[in-house]
XYZ file of C-alpha atoms in Angstrom:
603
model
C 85.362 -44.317 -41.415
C 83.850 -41.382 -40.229
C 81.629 -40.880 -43.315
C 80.672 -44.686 -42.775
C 79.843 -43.726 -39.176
C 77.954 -40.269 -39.998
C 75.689 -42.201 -42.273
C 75.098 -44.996 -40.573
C 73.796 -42.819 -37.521
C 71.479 -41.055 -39.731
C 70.135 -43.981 -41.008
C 69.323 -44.921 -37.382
C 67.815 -41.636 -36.658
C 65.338 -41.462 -39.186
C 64.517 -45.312 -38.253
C 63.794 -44.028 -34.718
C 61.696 -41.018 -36.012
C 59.613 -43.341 -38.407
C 59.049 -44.965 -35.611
C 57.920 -42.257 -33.502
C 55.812 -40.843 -35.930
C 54.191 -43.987 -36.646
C 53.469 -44.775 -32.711
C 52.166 -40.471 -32.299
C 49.654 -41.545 -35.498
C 48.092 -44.230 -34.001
C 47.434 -42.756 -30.654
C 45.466 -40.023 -32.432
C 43.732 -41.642 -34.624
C 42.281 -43.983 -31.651
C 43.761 -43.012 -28.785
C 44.646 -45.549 -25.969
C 44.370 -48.505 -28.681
C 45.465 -51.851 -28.535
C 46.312 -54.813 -30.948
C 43.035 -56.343 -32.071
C 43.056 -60.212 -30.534
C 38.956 -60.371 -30.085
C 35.795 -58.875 -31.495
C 37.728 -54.978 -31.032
C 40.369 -53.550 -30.999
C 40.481 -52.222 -27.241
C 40.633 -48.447 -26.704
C 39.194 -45.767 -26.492
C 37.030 -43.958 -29.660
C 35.625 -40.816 -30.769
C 33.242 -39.752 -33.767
C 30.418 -37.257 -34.495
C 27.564 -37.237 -37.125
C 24.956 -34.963 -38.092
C 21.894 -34.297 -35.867
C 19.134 -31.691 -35.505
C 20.990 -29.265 -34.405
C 24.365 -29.882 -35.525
C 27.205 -32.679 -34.961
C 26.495 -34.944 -31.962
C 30.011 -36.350 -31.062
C 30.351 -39.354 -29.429
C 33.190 -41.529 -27.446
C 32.967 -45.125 -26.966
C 35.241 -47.455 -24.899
C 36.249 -50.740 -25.912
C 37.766 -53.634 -24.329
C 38.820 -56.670 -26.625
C 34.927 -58.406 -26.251
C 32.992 -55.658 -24.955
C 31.717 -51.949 -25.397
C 32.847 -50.330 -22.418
C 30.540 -46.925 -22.511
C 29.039 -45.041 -24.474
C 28.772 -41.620 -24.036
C 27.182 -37.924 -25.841
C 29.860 -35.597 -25.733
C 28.831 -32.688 -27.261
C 25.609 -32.235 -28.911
C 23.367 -29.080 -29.822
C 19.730 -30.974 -30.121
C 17.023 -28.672 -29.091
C 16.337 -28.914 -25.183
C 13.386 -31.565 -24.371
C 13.680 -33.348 -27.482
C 16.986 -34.426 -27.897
C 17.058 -35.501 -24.281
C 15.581 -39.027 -24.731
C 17.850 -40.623 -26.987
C 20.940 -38.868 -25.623
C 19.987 -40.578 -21.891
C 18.666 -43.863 -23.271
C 20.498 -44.603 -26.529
C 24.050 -45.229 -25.043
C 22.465 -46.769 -22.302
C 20.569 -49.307 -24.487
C 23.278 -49.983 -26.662
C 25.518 -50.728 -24.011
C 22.806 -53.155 -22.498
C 22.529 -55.432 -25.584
C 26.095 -55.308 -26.774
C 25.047 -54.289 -30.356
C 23.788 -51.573 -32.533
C 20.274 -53.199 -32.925
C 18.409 -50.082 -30.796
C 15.226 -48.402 -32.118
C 15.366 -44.816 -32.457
C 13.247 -43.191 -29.956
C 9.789 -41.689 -31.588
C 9.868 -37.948 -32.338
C 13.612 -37.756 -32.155
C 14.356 -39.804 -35.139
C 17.474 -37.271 -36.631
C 18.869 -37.217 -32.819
C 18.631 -40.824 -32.668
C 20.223 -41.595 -35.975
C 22.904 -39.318 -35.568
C 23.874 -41.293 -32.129
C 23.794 -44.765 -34.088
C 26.041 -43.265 -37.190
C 28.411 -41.917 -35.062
C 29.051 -44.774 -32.421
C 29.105 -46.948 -36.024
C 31.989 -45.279 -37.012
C 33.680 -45.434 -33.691
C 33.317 -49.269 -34.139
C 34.110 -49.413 -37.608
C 37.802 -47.774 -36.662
C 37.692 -50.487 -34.025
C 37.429 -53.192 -36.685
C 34.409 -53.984 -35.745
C 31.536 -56.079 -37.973
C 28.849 -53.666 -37.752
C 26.667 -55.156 -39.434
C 26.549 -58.522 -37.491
C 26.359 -55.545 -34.233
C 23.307 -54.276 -35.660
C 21.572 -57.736 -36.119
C 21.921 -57.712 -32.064
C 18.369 -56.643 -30.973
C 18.359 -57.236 -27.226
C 15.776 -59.346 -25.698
C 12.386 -58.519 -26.430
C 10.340 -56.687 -23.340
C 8.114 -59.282 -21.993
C 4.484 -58.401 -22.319
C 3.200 -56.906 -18.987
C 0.029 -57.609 -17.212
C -3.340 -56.341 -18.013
C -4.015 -53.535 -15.601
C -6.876 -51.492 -14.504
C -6.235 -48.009 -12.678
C -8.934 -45.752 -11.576
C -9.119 -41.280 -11.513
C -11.310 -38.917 -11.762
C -9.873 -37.160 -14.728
C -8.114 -38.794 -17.733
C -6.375 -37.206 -19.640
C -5.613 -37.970 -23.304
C -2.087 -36.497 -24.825
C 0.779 -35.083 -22.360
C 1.196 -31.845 -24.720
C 0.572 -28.250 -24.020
C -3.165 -28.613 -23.583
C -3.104 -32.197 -22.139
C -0.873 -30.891 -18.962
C -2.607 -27.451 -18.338
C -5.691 -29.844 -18.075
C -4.313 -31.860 -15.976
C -2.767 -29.363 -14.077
C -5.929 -27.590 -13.475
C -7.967 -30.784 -12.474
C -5.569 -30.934 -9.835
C -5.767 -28.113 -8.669
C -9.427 -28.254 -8.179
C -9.087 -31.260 -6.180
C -9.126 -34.552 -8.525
C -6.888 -37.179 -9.360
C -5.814 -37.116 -12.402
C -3.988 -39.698 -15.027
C -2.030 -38.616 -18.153
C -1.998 -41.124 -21.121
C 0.622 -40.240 -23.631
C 1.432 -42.386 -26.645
C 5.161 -40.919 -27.508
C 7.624 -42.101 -24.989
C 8.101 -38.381 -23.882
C 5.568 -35.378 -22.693
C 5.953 -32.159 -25.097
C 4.089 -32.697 -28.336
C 4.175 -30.221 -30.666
C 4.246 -27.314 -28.298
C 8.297 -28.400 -26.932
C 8.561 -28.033 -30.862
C 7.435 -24.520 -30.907
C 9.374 -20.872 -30.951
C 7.048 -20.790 -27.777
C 5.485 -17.815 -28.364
C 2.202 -16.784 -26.809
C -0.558 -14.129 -27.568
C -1.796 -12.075 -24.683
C -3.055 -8.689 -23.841
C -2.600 -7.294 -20.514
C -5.236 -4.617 -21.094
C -4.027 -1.168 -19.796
C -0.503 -2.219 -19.251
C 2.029 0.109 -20.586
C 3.264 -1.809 -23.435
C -0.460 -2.951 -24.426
C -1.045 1.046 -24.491
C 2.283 2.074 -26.791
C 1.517 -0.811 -28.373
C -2.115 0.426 -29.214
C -2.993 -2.987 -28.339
C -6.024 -4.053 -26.469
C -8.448 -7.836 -25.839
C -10.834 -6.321 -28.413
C -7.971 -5.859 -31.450
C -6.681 -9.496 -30.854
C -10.619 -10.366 -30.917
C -10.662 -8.554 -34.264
C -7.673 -9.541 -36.022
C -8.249 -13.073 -34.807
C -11.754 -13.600 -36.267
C -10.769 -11.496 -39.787
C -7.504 -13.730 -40.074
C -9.667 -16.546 -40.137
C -11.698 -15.050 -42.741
C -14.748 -14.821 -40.036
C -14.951 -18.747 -39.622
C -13.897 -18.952 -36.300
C -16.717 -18.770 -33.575
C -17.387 -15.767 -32.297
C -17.749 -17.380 -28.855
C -15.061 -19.482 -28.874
C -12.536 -16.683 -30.121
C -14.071 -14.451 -27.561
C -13.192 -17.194 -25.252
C -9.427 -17.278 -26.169
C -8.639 -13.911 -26.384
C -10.426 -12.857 -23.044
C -8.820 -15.896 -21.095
C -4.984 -15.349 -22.207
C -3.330 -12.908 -20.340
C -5.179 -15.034 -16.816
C -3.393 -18.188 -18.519
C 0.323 -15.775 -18.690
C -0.319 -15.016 -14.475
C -1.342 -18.636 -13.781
C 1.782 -20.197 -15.412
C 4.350 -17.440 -13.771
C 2.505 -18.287 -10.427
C 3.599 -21.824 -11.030
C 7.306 -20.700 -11.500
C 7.360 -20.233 -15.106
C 9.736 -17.145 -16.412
C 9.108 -14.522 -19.695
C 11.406 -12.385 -21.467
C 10.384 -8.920 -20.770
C 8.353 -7.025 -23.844
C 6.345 -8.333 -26.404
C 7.073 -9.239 -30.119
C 5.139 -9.898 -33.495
C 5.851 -13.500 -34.196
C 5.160 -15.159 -37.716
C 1.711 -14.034 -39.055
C 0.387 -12.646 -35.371
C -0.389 -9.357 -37.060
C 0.328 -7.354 -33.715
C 3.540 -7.040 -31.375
C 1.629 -9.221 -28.279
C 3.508 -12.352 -28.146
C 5.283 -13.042 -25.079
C 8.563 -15.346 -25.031
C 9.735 -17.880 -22.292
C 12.650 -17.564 -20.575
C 13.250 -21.064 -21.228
C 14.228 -22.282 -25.053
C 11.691 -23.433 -27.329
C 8.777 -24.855 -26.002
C 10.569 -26.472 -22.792
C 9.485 -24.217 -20.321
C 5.973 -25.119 -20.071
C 6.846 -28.307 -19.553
C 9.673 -27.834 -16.884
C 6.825 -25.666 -15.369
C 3.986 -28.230 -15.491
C 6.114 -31.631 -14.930
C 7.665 -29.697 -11.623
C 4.168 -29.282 -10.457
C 3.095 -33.319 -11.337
C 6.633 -34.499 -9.927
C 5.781 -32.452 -6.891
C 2.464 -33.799 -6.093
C 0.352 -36.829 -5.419
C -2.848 -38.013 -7.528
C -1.339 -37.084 -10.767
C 0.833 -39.143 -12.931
C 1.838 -39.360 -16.171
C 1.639 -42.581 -18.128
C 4.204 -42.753 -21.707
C 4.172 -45.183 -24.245
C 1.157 -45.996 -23.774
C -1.908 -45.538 -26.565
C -5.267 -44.760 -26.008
C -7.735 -46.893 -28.486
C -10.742 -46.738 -27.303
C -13.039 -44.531 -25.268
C -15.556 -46.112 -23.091
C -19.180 -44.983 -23.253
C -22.011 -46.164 -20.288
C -25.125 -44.928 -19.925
C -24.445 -42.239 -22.375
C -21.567 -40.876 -20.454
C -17.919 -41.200 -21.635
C -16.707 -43.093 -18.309
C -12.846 -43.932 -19.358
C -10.289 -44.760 -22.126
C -9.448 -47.905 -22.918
C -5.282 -48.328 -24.146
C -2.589 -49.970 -25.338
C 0.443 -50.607 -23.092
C 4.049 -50.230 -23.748
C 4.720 -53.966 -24.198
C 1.442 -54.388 -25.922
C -0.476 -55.175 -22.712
C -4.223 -53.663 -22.031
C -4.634 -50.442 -20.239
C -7.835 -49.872 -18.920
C -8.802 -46.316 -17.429
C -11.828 -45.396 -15.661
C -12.731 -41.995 -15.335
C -14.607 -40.905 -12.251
C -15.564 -37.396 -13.814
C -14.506 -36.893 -16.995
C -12.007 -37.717 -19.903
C -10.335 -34.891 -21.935
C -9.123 -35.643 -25.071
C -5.714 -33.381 -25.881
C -4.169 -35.513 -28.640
C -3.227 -32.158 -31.415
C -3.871 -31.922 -35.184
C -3.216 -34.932 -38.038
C -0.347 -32.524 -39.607
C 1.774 -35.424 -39.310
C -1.368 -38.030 -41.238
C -0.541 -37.537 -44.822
C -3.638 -39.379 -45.590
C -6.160 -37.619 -43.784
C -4.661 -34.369 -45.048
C -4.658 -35.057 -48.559
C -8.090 -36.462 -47.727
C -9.606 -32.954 -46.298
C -7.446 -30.407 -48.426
C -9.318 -27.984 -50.246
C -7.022 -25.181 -50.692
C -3.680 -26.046 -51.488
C -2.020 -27.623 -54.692
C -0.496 -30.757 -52.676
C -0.326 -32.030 -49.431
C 0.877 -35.475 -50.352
C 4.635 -36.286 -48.701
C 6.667 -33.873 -50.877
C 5.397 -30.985 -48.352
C 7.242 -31.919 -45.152
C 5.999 -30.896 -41.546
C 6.944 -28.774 -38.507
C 4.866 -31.528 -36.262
C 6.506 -34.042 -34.440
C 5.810 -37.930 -35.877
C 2.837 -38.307 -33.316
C 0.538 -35.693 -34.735
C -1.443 -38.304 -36.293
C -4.922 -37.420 -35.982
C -5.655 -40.178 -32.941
C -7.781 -38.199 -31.197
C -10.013 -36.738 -33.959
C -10.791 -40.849 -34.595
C -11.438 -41.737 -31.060
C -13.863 -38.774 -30.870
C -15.628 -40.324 -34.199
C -15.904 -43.297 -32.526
C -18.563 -41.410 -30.130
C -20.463 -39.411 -32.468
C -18.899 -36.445 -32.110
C -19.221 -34.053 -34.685
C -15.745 -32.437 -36.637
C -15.558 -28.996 -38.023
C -13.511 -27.638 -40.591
C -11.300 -30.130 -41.664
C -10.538 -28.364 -44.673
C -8.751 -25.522 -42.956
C -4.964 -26.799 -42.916
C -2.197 -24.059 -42.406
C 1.122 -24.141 -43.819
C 3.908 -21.801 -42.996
C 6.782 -20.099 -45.679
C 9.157 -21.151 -42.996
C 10.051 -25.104 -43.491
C 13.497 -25.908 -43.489
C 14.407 -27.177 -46.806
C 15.101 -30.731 -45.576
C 13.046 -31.951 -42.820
C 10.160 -28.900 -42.694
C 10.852 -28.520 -39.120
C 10.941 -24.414 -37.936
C 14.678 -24.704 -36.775
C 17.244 -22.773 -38.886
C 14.897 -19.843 -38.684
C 16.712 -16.832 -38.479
C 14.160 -14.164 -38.160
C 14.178 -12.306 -34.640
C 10.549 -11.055 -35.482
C 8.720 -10.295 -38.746
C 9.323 -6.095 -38.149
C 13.359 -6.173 -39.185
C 13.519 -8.881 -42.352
C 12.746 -9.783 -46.230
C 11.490 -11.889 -47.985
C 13.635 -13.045 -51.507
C 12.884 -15.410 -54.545
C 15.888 -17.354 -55.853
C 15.691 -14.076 -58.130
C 16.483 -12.016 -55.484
C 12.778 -10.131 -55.836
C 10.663 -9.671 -52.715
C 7.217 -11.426 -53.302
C 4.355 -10.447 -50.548
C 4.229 -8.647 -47.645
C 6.227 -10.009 -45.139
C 3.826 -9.144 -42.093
C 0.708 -10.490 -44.426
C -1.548 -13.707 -42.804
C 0.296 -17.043 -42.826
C -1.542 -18.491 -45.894
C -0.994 -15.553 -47.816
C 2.450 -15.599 -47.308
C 2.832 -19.164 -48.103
C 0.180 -19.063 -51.268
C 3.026 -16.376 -52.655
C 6.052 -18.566 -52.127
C 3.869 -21.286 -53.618
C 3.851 -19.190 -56.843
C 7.849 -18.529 -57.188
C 11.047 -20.820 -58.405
C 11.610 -24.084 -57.100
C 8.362 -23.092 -53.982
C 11.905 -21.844 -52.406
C 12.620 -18.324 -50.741
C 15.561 -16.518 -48.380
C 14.995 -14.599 -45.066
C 17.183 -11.880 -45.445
C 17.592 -9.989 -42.434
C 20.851 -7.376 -40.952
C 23.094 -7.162 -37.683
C 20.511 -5.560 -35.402
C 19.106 -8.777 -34.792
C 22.476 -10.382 -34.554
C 25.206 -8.031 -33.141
C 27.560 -10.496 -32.557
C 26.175 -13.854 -34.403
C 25.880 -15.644 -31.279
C 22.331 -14.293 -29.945
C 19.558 -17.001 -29.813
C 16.830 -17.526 -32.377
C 13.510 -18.636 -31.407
C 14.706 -22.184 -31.488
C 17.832 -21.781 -29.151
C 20.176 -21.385 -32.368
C 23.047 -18.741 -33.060
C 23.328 -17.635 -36.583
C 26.842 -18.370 -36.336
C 25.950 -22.075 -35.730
C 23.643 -21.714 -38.516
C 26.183 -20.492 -40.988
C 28.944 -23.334 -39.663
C 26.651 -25.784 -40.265
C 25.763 -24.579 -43.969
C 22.038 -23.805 -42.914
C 22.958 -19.774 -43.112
C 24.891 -17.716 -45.003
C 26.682 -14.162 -44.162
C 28.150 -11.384 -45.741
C 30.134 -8.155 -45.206
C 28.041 -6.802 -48.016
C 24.882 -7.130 -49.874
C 27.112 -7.870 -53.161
C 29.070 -10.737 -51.026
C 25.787 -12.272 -49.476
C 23.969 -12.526 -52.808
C 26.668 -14.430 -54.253
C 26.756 -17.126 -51.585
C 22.882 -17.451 -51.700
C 23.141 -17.841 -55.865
C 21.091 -14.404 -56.100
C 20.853 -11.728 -58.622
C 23.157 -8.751 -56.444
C 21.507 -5.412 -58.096
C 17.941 -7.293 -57.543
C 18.637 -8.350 -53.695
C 20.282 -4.410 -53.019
C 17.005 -3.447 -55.051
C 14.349 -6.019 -52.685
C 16.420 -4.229 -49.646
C 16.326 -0.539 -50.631
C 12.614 -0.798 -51.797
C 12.330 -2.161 -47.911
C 14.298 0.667 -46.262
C 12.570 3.471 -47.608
C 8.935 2.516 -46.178
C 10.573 2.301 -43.041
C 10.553 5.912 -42.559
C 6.607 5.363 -43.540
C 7.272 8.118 -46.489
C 5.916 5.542 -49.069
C 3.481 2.578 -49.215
C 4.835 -0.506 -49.585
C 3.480 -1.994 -52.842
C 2.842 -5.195 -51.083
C 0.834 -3.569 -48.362
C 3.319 -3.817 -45.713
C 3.039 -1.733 -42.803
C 4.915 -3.732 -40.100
C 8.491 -1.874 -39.560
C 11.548 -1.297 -36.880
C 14.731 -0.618 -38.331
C 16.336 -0.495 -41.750
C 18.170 -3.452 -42.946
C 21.274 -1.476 -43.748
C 23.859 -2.615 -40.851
C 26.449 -5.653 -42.287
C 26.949 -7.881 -41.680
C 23.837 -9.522 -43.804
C 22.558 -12.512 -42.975
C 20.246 -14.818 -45.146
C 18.908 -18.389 -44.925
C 16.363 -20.978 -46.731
C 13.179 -21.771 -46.082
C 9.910 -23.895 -48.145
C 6.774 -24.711 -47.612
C 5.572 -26.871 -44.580
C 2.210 -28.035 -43.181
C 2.440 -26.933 -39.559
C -1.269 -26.647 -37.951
C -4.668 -28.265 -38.713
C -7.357 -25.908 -37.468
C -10.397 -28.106 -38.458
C -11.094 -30.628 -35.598
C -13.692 -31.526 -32.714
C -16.327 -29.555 -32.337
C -16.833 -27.749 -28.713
C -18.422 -25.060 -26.893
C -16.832 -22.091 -24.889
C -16.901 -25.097 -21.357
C -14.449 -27.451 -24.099
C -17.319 -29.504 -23.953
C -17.426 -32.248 -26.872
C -20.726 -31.532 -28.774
C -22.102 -34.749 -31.214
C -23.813 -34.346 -34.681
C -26.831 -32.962 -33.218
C -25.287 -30.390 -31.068
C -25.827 -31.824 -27.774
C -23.010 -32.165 -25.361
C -21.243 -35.683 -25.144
C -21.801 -35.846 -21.831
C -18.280 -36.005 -19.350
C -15.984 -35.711 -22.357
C -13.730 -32.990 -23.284
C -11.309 -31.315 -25.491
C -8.677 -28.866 -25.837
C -5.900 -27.738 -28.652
C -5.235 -28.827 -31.934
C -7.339 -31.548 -31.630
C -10.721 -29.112 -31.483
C -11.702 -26.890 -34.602
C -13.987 -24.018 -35.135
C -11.722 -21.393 -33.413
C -9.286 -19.984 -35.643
C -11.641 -20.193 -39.087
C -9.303 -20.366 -41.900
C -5.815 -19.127 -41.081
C -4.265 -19.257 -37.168
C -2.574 -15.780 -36.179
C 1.003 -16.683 -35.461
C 1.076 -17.328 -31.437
C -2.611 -17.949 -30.863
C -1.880 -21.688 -30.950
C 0.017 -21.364 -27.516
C -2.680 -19.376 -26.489
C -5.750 -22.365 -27.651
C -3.846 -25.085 -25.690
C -3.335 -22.870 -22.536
C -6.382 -21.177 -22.584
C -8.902 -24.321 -23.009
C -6.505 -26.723 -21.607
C -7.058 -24.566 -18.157
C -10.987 -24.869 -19.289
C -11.495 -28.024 -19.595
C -9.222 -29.228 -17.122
C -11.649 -27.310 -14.568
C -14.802 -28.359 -16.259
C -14.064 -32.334 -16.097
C -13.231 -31.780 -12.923
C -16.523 -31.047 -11.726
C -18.385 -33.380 -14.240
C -21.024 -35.795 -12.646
């Protein structure tokens, strides 16, 4: 009897602790959920997918017929561009009741990642998906013509658009922003932010031996003497007034300079800020702040309006398809960037470079089109250069965009093949660089780089990424050793030790480099060693509108457009052949400030 008993309680135990178990495994696999009696089954779900950055994790609540929320949990999208679909997405896709939401322009990876991932949250709901994703909303109903009168327009809300504006301001005008993308940034919120400028007789200009008149030099020569003199005179005598203007409108630098990517010279100075963002946390606190200036998005300029041989205003597209008309009181700058992102009109202007069809990816975000450039056809206005495209050795492997760059600054790293063989000279021009990488295995190289730029792992590269995040997310690689770090990078070990001791003994400056390299700080010889991936990428069209040193648009017969004007990537004629890494910062800043101030005293 007792045996009987014995087993029959055990039998009821391990009932009870199926049980259990069973009850525990639900709860964790979607915790708070209930039986399924309507379209979900009610609880509440979490999921994450791959973005920019890294996983963006979502959690969605469900009742039986309705999603609840939808909410970003943890995310590491770059600051400024990851923002818009992170705010509007879960917003939007609550609003419809469906999955039918487009992503939002020039956050496409962002976006998708927020769709996958509240997918699969509805997928463990039971969910049909794809009947969710058939559920478009109600289309936006088209808004009214409107008309809206300033002094200044200005075309493109990117670095040079907003200094314009901001300047046109500040002399007094009213002034109206037309931006196509449904955010302000461009392709300068894309950038390491990095900006050339020489305060002349400062102490770290002097131990720098740096001075206006050696960033005048090396900018013309890196251009292979294209560039105009003026115009280059222009920039590099302008920048370090555009550095005091921004930090008297609140915006913060790093302390010390740095040689970024092909600037030849340590004169870069770094925002406080990550990325690009701080320029426009600077220049959107001064629009939000004041009256008479306004920024329009979504909205597309098409045409420019010409009477009695003036440019008078810009005719657009609105959001919902409506007509925007714009009438400029004094003058209309056009800030609209480069075509990097136009495979057409790049393979239709390449002179240089073996292929620029869509195999080479881009660092530009999906509105560098070329807009502008068209519109300022449209008037006669005569284009320069076209032929000069840049690309960078720096693309990551997947999308082309700059993130997943390890380097700190070009003084402490290597270049490898998928040998393990350095190639060029690391601190070389920006074409020559990338014509090098052209010529090894697979177009395909590793930045190879030591602990003095990363102490811990968890110090910030240019694009507001730890290494350590870099390796977690398989876009980096570390090891305690040389030997243990060419084996996770597929590398020949005795050639990668080789590429590194050939580096470490110019350091000292005892030997020439055989590559001509003469940029140095410390010896890559501290583990752990770090090393990541990088191609090809078109990143900056120098060819573009022609202007004078006022950013005055000048036609086919080199007369002045009259009241039109231009500023950034959209002009060419300044950097010649090949931009020095951080003078691009420096163009937008320097003659968006210019003509900002020039259209607003046109007549």
């Amino acid at each position: 009897m007792k045996s009987i008993f014995n087993r029959a309680l055990c039998i009821l135990l391990c009932v009870a602790m199926i049980f259990t178990v069973t009850a525990c495994s639900g709860n964790s696999a979607t915790p708070q959920a209930g039986d399924q009696d309507g379209k979900f089954k009610a609880g509440t779900y979490t999921a994450s997918a791959k973005g920019m950055g890294g996983d963006v994790a979502v959690e969605v609540v469900l009742t039986a017929d309705k999603i609840e929320s939808v909410k970003v949990t943890s995310h590491k999208e770059t600051p400024g561009i990851g923002d818009l679909p992170i705010e509007q997405l879960p917003e939007k896709i609550v609003e419809i009741q469906g999955l039918g939401v487009d992503t939002v322009a020039g956050a496409t990876i962002t976006s998708n990642a927020i769709l996958a991932a509240v997918t699969d949250c509805l997928k463990q709901a039971g969910a049909d998906t794809d009947a969710l994703k058939a559920i478009k909303g109600d289309a936006a109903q088209k808004a009214e013509d409107v008309s809206l009168d300033a002094d200044v327009v200005v075309v493109g809300a990117g670095g040079a658009g907003l200094a314009a504006a901001v300047t046109a301001h500040q002399a007094g005008s009213s002034v109206i922003v037309l931006e196509k993308m449904p955010k302000v940034g461009g392709n300068t919120i894309l950038s390491g932010g990095a900006l050339n400028a020489v305060d002349e007789g400062s102490e770290t200009a002097i131990a720098n031996k740096d001075s206006v008149e050696k960033h005048y030099t090396q900018t013309i020569e890196g251009g292979d003497k294209q560039g105009d003199p003026e115009l280059v005179r222009t920039l590099v005598t302008n920048a370090w007034d555009g550095v005091e203007w921004l930090k008297g409108l609140g915006m913060e630098f790093k302390p010390g300079v740095f040689t970024v990517l092909g600037g030849m010279w340590p004169r870069a100075h770094k925002p406080v800020d990550p990325v690009g963002t701080g320029f426009f946390n600077t220049y959107m606190k001064y629009i939000d702040a004041n009256d008479n200036i306004k920024v329009m998005l979504n909205t597309k300029a098409t045409e420019l309006v010409v009477k009695d041989g003036k440019v008078s205003g810009v005719i657009a597209k609105g959001e919902t398809g409506n007509k925007v008309t714009l009438n400029a009181k004094k003058g209309v700058v056009l800030a609209t960037g480069g075509f990097a992102g136009n495979v057409e009109m790049r393979q239709k202007y390449n002179t240089k470079w073996p292929k620029l069809d869509d195999s080479i990816k881009s660092t530009n975000h999906s509105g560098a089109t070329g807009d502008g450039i068209l519109l300022a056809e449209t008037v006669n206005a005569e284009l320069v250069q076209m032929e000069n495209i840049q690309l960078l050795p720096m693309g990551d492997p997947k999308t082309g965009s700059l993130s997943g760059n390890i380097e700190q600054g070009v003084e402490n790293r290597i270049f490898v093949n998928d040998e393990g063989d350095r190639f060029v000279d690391e601190g070389a021009r920006r074409d020559v660089m990338t014509a090098a990488l052209f010529e090894q295995p697979n177009n395909h190289m590793w930045i190879v780089l030591d602990s003095h730029d990363y102490p811990t792992g968890d110090e910030k590269n240019n694009f507001n990424e730890s290494v350590n995040e870099l390796i977690a997310e398989g876009r980096a690689f570390k090891g305690e050793t040389l030997e243990e770090l060419a084996a996770k990078i597929g590398v020949n070990p005795e050639k990668l030790s080789a590429a590194v001791e050939d580096f470490n003994k110019h350091v000292d400056g005892k030997e020439k480099d055989s590559f001509g390299r003469t940029l140095y700080k410390d010896k890559i010889d501290k583990g752990p060693f770090y090393a990541a991936p990088r191609v090809p990428t078109v990143h900056h069209t120098m060819g573009g509108v022609k202007i004078n040193k006022d950013a005055q648009v000048l036609d086919k017969n080199a007369k002045v457009i009259p009241r039109l004007y231009a500023a950034g990537e959209v002009t060419g004629g300044i950097h010649g052949t090949n931009r020095l890494g951080g003078n691009a910062l420096t163009d937008i800043l320097v003659f968006g400030r210019i003509a900002g101030a020039a259209a607003a005293q046109a007549k």
